[in-house]
């Protein structure tokens, strides 16, 4: 899959001493059965230039013969479940896990490798967008009591769930309290690298901009980002709704591929406290077996909420009822077991001279000058804010963070040079 991390043990393939040549061959038809998000051979409208080849981080790492292959932590409000998987199964393997905050060790536990155990945190500091406290984590793998390998990571303590407010309205709660979520649709495209940001600082800049603009959420739209983007969301305090990249899903083979990549996305991004919602389908694109896949997704990751379909064909399953309205805003009616969210609205367009990708551009509603855009934007956001009351809206997502190619409805220009 084009969004998955993968690795190879090169040891048995090395040819003696001296220089070694590694060749990675990529097959990418762009269009066809595989999940591809908004990439198309002919980029136009809401579909964009495709990316091919290696667009995420690549590294070569020497590891001990006995080593840590995978770390999985699942936090709640008082601690976390830990599973450390080694590259071999043996009763002689154990792990020692130490949690620290601000350089001071706060908890330590030992347990068997390749099995799950729990680490309790005394006086826990909870992660939230306003106070994104993160703990450091050190894991030492021991073989017959001797240190064999070690890794360092981090975690945040938080819990996302549905709960009813005093009026009986079902809402999204973070750490047991209702938090109105206002965010942007975040496509993750760049004019120079398409799917690849020019620098790590550029990834961080987009997140810092959203925080400074008053948002606490980004919906990562039909793209899976490199790990560094989620790290900055964890570190800076930005909630994430993660879409599954869409595909046609029109054949049994394509559906098998979709489900394999869905599982890998959930497993590989499980670690991040900022990520609180999985979005299964967007606007009916490739939508099939929604009830079955929603239940399966909840089983894969019961620690997060599931949006069965953002916009269009809602199958009345999952945790959210999600409507789209352009320019909007509107609030769908909440249900006893599902919270109401506005998955997309706005799309107000304005092309900034010398900062547009092509002479012809568009938005869902375009404006001739920045002052008119600002007035309309303020009106929409004010109406959205009021919908959280008796209307019961739990979250709203504005289109969008940046312009993308001919689509000029971003808060920032495509080159990130101008905040509109």
XYZ file of C-alpha atoms in Angstrom:
420
model
C 0.000 0.000 0.000
C 1.105 3.543 -0.764
C 0.490 4.762 2.812
C 1.965 1.894 4.854
C 5.302 1.620 6.588
C 7.259 -1.510 5.693
C 10.661 -2.974 6.514
C 13.064 -5.722 5.492
C 15.819 -7.540 7.340
C 18.724 -7.139 4.928
C 21.213 -9.285 6.844
C 20.825 -12.553 4.867
C 20.972 -10.691 1.552
C 24.309 -8.915 2.017
C 27.105 -10.140 -0.262
C 30.309 -10.305 1.744
C 32.322 -7.171 2.476
C 32.483 -3.829 0.692
C 29.784 -1.695 -0.915
C 26.249 -3.082 -1.193
C 23.576 -1.808 -3.567
C 19.907 -1.702 -2.556
C 17.231 -1.212 -5.224
C 13.608 -0.429 -4.354
C 11.185 -0.816 -7.259
C 7.746 0.810 -7.035
C 4.676 -0.032 -9.090
C 2.106 2.766 -8.958
C -0.683 3.011 -11.538
C -2.190 5.972 -9.576
C -5.706 5.145 -10.704
C -7.258 1.720 -10.275
C -8.293 -0.422 -7.348
C -5.860 0.636 -4.621
C -6.562 3.394 -2.052
C -5.195 6.649 -3.479
C -7.154 9.501 -1.893
C -7.433 12.540 -4.179
C -4.647 11.625 -6.576
C -5.582 11.459 -10.273
C -3.709 11.316 -13.586
C -5.426 14.554 -14.538
C -5.558 16.858 -11.547
C -8.599 19.138 -11.639
C -11.344 20.327 -9.299
C -11.188 18.366 -6.042
C -8.634 15.874 -7.444
C -4.950 16.686 -7.585
C -1.571 15.825 -9.059
C -0.439 12.304 -8.072
C 2.733 11.471 -6.140
C 4.843 8.415 -6.915
C 7.982 6.775 -5.570
C 9.211 7.268 -2.002
C 7.361 10.118 -0.284
C 7.833 9.187 3.387
C 10.908 8.846 5.604
C 13.493 6.176 4.773
C 16.213 4.937 7.123
C 18.707 2.119 7.597
C 19.113 0.878 11.173
C 21.450 -1.698 12.680
C 19.761 -3.652 15.488
C 20.909 -6.428 17.854
C 20.230 -10.014 16.916
C 17.528 -10.044 19.606
C 15.610 -6.780 19.338
C 12.325 -4.927 19.849
C 10.156 -5.129 16.756
C 7.032 -3.290 17.849
C 5.679 -1.230 20.735
C 1.957 -0.814 21.338
C 0.600 1.396 24.122
C -3.065 2.078 24.806
C -3.647 4.881 27.340
C -6.573 5.771 29.554
C -6.907 8.278 32.408
C -4.722 6.491 34.957
C -2.174 4.500 32.991
C -1.577 2.459 29.883
C -1.543 -1.043 28.529
C 1.867 -1.947 27.140
C 2.824 -4.644 24.655
C 6.450 -4.971 23.560
C 7.010 -7.446 20.744
C 10.471 -8.913 20.243
C 11.728 -10.476 17.022
C 11.658 -13.947 18.559
C 9.432 -15.798 21.007
C 11.194 -17.020 24.121
C 10.420 -17.384 27.820
C 13.848 -15.906 28.505
C 12.755 -12.471 27.201
C 11.308 -9.781 29.465
C 10.948 -6.014 29.345
C 11.391 -3.167 31.799
C 9.288 -0.056 31.124
C 9.959 3.322 32.741
C 7.712 6.385 32.442
C 9.147 9.847 33.108
C 7.813 13.375 33.188
C 10.060 16.430 32.841
C 13.099 14.209 33.298
C 11.890 12.551 36.513
C 10.923 8.857 36.590
C 7.338 8.486 37.847
C 6.556 4.793 37.277
C 8.338 1.560 36.412
C 7.080 -1.936 35.666
C 8.502 -5.211 34.355
C 6.668 -7.790 32.324
C 6.963 -10.534 29.732
C 7.865 -9.707 26.155
C 5.218 -10.371 23.501
C 2.396 -10.119 26.041
C 0.317 -7.188 27.300
C 0.681 -5.747 30.798
C -0.234 -2.494 32.559
C 1.716 0.525 33.775
C -0.075 2.675 36.374
C 0.784 6.395 36.556
C 0.486 8.109 39.969
C -1.053 11.611 39.995
C -1.643 11.440 36.209
C -1.364 14.535 34.037
C -3.923 14.294 31.232
C -3.299 15.182 27.591
C -5.595 17.766 25.962
C -5.302 20.448 23.250
C -4.957 23.160 25.916
C -2.412 21.190 27.955
C -0.706 18.564 25.745
C 1.329 16.908 28.505
C 3.411 13.982 27.277
C 5.323 11.400 29.285
C 8.627 9.916 28.124
C 8.875 6.150 27.880
C 11.974 3.936 27.977
C 11.736 0.228 27.176
C 14.606 -2.182 27.836
C 14.432 -5.709 26.414
C 16.203 -8.289 28.577
C 17.343 -11.766 27.562
C 18.009 -13.975 30.595
C 18.325 -10.811 32.673
C 20.838 -9.100 30.376
C 20.048 -5.937 28.415
C 19.490 -6.920 24.760
C 17.895 -3.826 23.229
C 16.342 -0.483 24.225
C 14.038 2.069 22.652
C 12.633 5.426 23.746
C 9.173 6.769 23.017
C 6.415 8.842 24.627
C 2.709 8.691 25.450
C -0.200 10.873 26.515
C -2.960 9.948 28.953
C -6.411 10.697 27.595
C -9.786 9.112 26.912
C -12.343 9.889 24.211
C -15.931 8.670 24.541
C -19.555 9.566 24.001
C -21.630 10.799 26.939
C -24.877 12.665 27.506
C -24.948 16.235 28.754
C -27.441 17.648 31.260
C -30.058 18.024 28.509
C -29.688 14.392 27.441
C -27.814 15.229 24.212
C -25.122 12.754 23.150
C -21.786 14.533 22.783
C -18.091 13.792 22.306
C -16.204 13.950 25.587
C -12.453 14.187 26.084
C -11.262 13.052 29.505
C -14.860 12.975 30.708
C -15.696 16.557 29.701
C -17.458 17.943 26.636
C -15.068 19.803 24.342
C -16.521 21.575 21.304
C -14.205 20.645 18.453
C -13.643 23.165 15.670
C -11.115 22.248 13.010
C -10.186 22.292 9.375
C -10.133 19.814 6.543
C -6.408 19.187 6.139
C -5.317 17.706 2.803
C -1.544 17.627 3.328
C -0.523 18.746 -0.175
C 2.473 20.913 -1.073
C 3.253 22.766 -4.335
C 6.835 21.474 -4.513
C 6.617 17.945 -3.065
C 2.894 17.152 -3.571
C 2.514 14.521 -0.789
C 5.878 15.393 0.802
C 6.406 18.494 2.939
C 9.652 20.361 2.173
C 10.888 20.168 5.785
C 9.898 18.992 9.243
C 9.523 22.668 10.174
C 6.913 23.015 7.415
C 4.839 20.200 8.926
C 5.031 21.938 12.284
C 4.143 25.323 10.785
C 0.737 24.156 9.510
C -0.177 22.819 12.958
C 1.039 25.936 14.754
C -0.955 28.087 12.338
C -4.165 26.168 13.085
C -3.603 26.493 16.819
C -2.941 30.237 16.536
C -6.045 30.625 14.343
C -8.169 29.229 17.184
C -8.699 25.620 16.059
C -8.274 22.507 18.173
C -8.789 19.868 15.460
C -7.648 18.766 12.003
C -9.438 16.203 9.882
C -6.661 14.510 7.890
C -8.465 14.104 4.599
C -8.055 10.827 2.629
C -4.290 10.808 3.227
C -2.087 9.223 5.894
C 0.790 11.481 6.924
C 4.346 10.538 7.918
C 4.761 9.939 11.643
C 6.304 13.382 12.243
C 3.020 15.154 11.462
C 1.204 13.176 14.174
C 4.143 13.735 16.534
C 3.711 17.499 16.182
C -0.046 17.153 16.783
C 0.746 15.200 19.955
C 3.407 17.687 21.028
C 1.545 20.918 20.218
C -1.976 19.770 21.122
C -4.099 19.352 17.990
C -6.832 16.713 17.861
C -6.894 14.512 14.742
C -9.688 12.800 12.870
C -8.007 10.371 10.472
C -9.658 9.442 7.171
C -8.994 6.146 5.464
C -7.666 7.032 1.976
C -10.404 6.320 -0.526
C -10.367 3.985 -3.509
C -12.933 2.650 -5.953
C -13.421 -0.697 -4.120
C -15.340 -2.016 -7.119
C -13.842 -5.547 -7.222
C -13.252 -8.256 -4.607
C -9.490 -7.772 -5.034
C -9.720 -4.020 -4.474
C -11.820 -4.539 -1.338
C -9.289 -6.978 0.092
C -6.578 -4.385 -0.521
C -8.684 -1.633 1.071
C -9.229 -3.695 4.207
C -5.568 -4.710 4.447
C -4.486 -1.066 4.234
C -7.221 -0.002 6.685
C -5.910 -2.476 9.254
C -2.313 -1.338 8.752
C -3.283 2.328 9.087
C -5.032 1.654 12.406
C -2.172 -0.453 13.759
C 0.617 1.870 12.634
C -0.971 5.111 13.919
C -2.325 3.591 17.132
C 0.297 5.258 19.341
C -0.750 8.906 18.956
C -2.903 10.481 21.716
C -3.967 13.302 19.368
C -5.781 10.856 17.073
C -9.307 10.344 18.435
C -11.555 9.437 15.440
C -11.256 7.043 12.498
C -13.258 8.109 9.412
C -14.089 5.009 7.375
C -15.629 6.489 4.201
C -15.842 9.991 2.749
C -18.936 11.055 0.789
C -19.734 7.570 -0.459
C -16.418 7.149 -2.324
C -15.932 3.395 -2.661
C -18.404 2.795 0.153
C -19.417 -0.840 0.766
C -20.218 -3.192 3.679
C -20.360 -0.159 5.980
C -21.999 -1.960 8.888
C -19.503 -4.836 8.855
C -16.445 -2.620 8.443
C -17.559 -0.206 11.166
C -17.969 -3.053 13.650
C -14.582 -4.486 12.605
C -12.929 -1.083 13.026
C -14.388 -0.735 16.531
C -12.968 -4.160 17.380
C -9.553 -3.235 15.966
C -9.415 -0.103 18.104
C -12.037 0.238 20.855
C -10.097 3.200 22.328
C -11.280 5.633 19.615
C -14.514 6.757 17.984
C -15.537 5.637 14.485
C -17.263 7.787 11.851
C -18.905 5.343 9.445
C -19.361 7.909 6.664
C -18.484 11.585 6.564
C -21.255 13.089 4.441
C -23.717 11.459 2.062
C -24.629 7.827 2.859
C -24.968 7.337 6.602
C -25.695 3.720 7.588
C -26.734 4.592 11.163
C -23.757 2.786 12.701
C -20.626 3.947 14.487
C -20.308 6.798 16.960
C -21.046 9.884 14.839
C -23.726 11.186 12.493
C -21.759 13.361 10.076
C -23.229 15.839 7.563
C -21.571 18.075 4.954
C -22.985 21.506 4.087
C -21.461 24.119 1.751
C -21.225 26.835 2.723
C -23.506 25.909 5.650
C -23.351 25.526 8.554
C -25.947 22.965 9.594
C -26.284 20.577 12.529
C -27.615 17.066 11.919
C -29.855 15.748 14.666
C -27.947 13.826 17.319
C -29.113 10.356 18.308
C -29.163 8.535 21.666
C -26.045 6.557 20.719
C -24.326 8.925 18.281
C -23.033 12.483 18.434
C -23.836 15.048 15.714
C -20.918 16.563 13.777
C -20.515 18.784 10.720
C -17.755 17.008 8.804
C -17.301 19.741 6.174
C -18.566 23.292 5.719
C -17.357 26.668 4.469
C -15.121 26.398 1.431
C -14.938 30.188 1.072
C -12.663 31.028 -1.845
C -10.286 33.895 -2.515
C -7.291 33.881 -4.852
C -4.327 35.963 -3.662
C -2.446 37.580 -6.547
C 1.003 36.026 -7.125
C 0.123 33.158 -4.785
C -2.187 31.043 -6.944
C -1.249 27.724 -8.554
C -3.054 28.297 -11.875
C -4.795 31.250 -13.577
C -8.222 29.633 -13.144
C -9.203 28.780 -9.571
C -12.385 28.124 -7.630
C -14.051 27.868 -4.208
C -17.511 26.816 -3.058
C -18.267 30.524 -2.678
C -15.705 33.022 -4.011
C -15.003 36.613 -2.981
C -13.336 39.465 -4.866
C -11.346 40.808 -1.931
C -9.995 39.758 1.461
C -12.269 42.058 3.479
C -15.430 40.453 2.072
C -13.982 37.007 2.747
C -13.231 37.943 6.363
C -16.782 39.196 7.000
C -18.343 36.028 5.595
C -15.870 33.785 7.430
C -16.619 35.498 10.741
C -20.352 35.068 10.152
C -20.039 31.327 9.421
C -17.825 30.622 12.426
C -20.183 32.551 14.694
C -23.126 30.473 13.510
C -21.139 27.264 13.999
C -20.283 28.262 17.556
C -23.973 28.766 18.342
C -24.887 25.300 17.009
C -23.203 23.604 19.954
C -26.061 24.685 22.237
C -29.591 23.351 21.887
C -28.789 22.053 18.387
C -26.347 19.612 19.971
C -23.427 19.936 17.560
C -20.223 18.340 18.915
C -17.749 19.289 16.177
C -17.405 21.287 12.946
C -14.712 21.129 10.266
C -14.070 24.095 7.978
C -12.805 23.618 4.424
C -9.814 24.054 4.532
C -6.304 24.651 5.940
C -4.616 25.664 2.676
C -5.370 26.153 -0.984
C -4.618 23.034 -3.034
C -3.763 23.546 -6.709
C -6.807 25.194 -8.363
C -8.911 24.950 -5.172
C -8.508 28.338 -3.450
C -10.660 27.962 -0.358
C -7.824 27.668 2.153
C -7.091 29.858 5.143
C -3.510 29.872 3.828
C -2.302 30.109 0.242
C -0.882 26.905 -1.245
C 2.698 28.140 -0.734
C 1.872 29.000 2.920
C 3.103 32.560 2.296
C -0.146 34.434 2.976
C -2.785 33.953 5.684
C -6.008 35.205 4.137
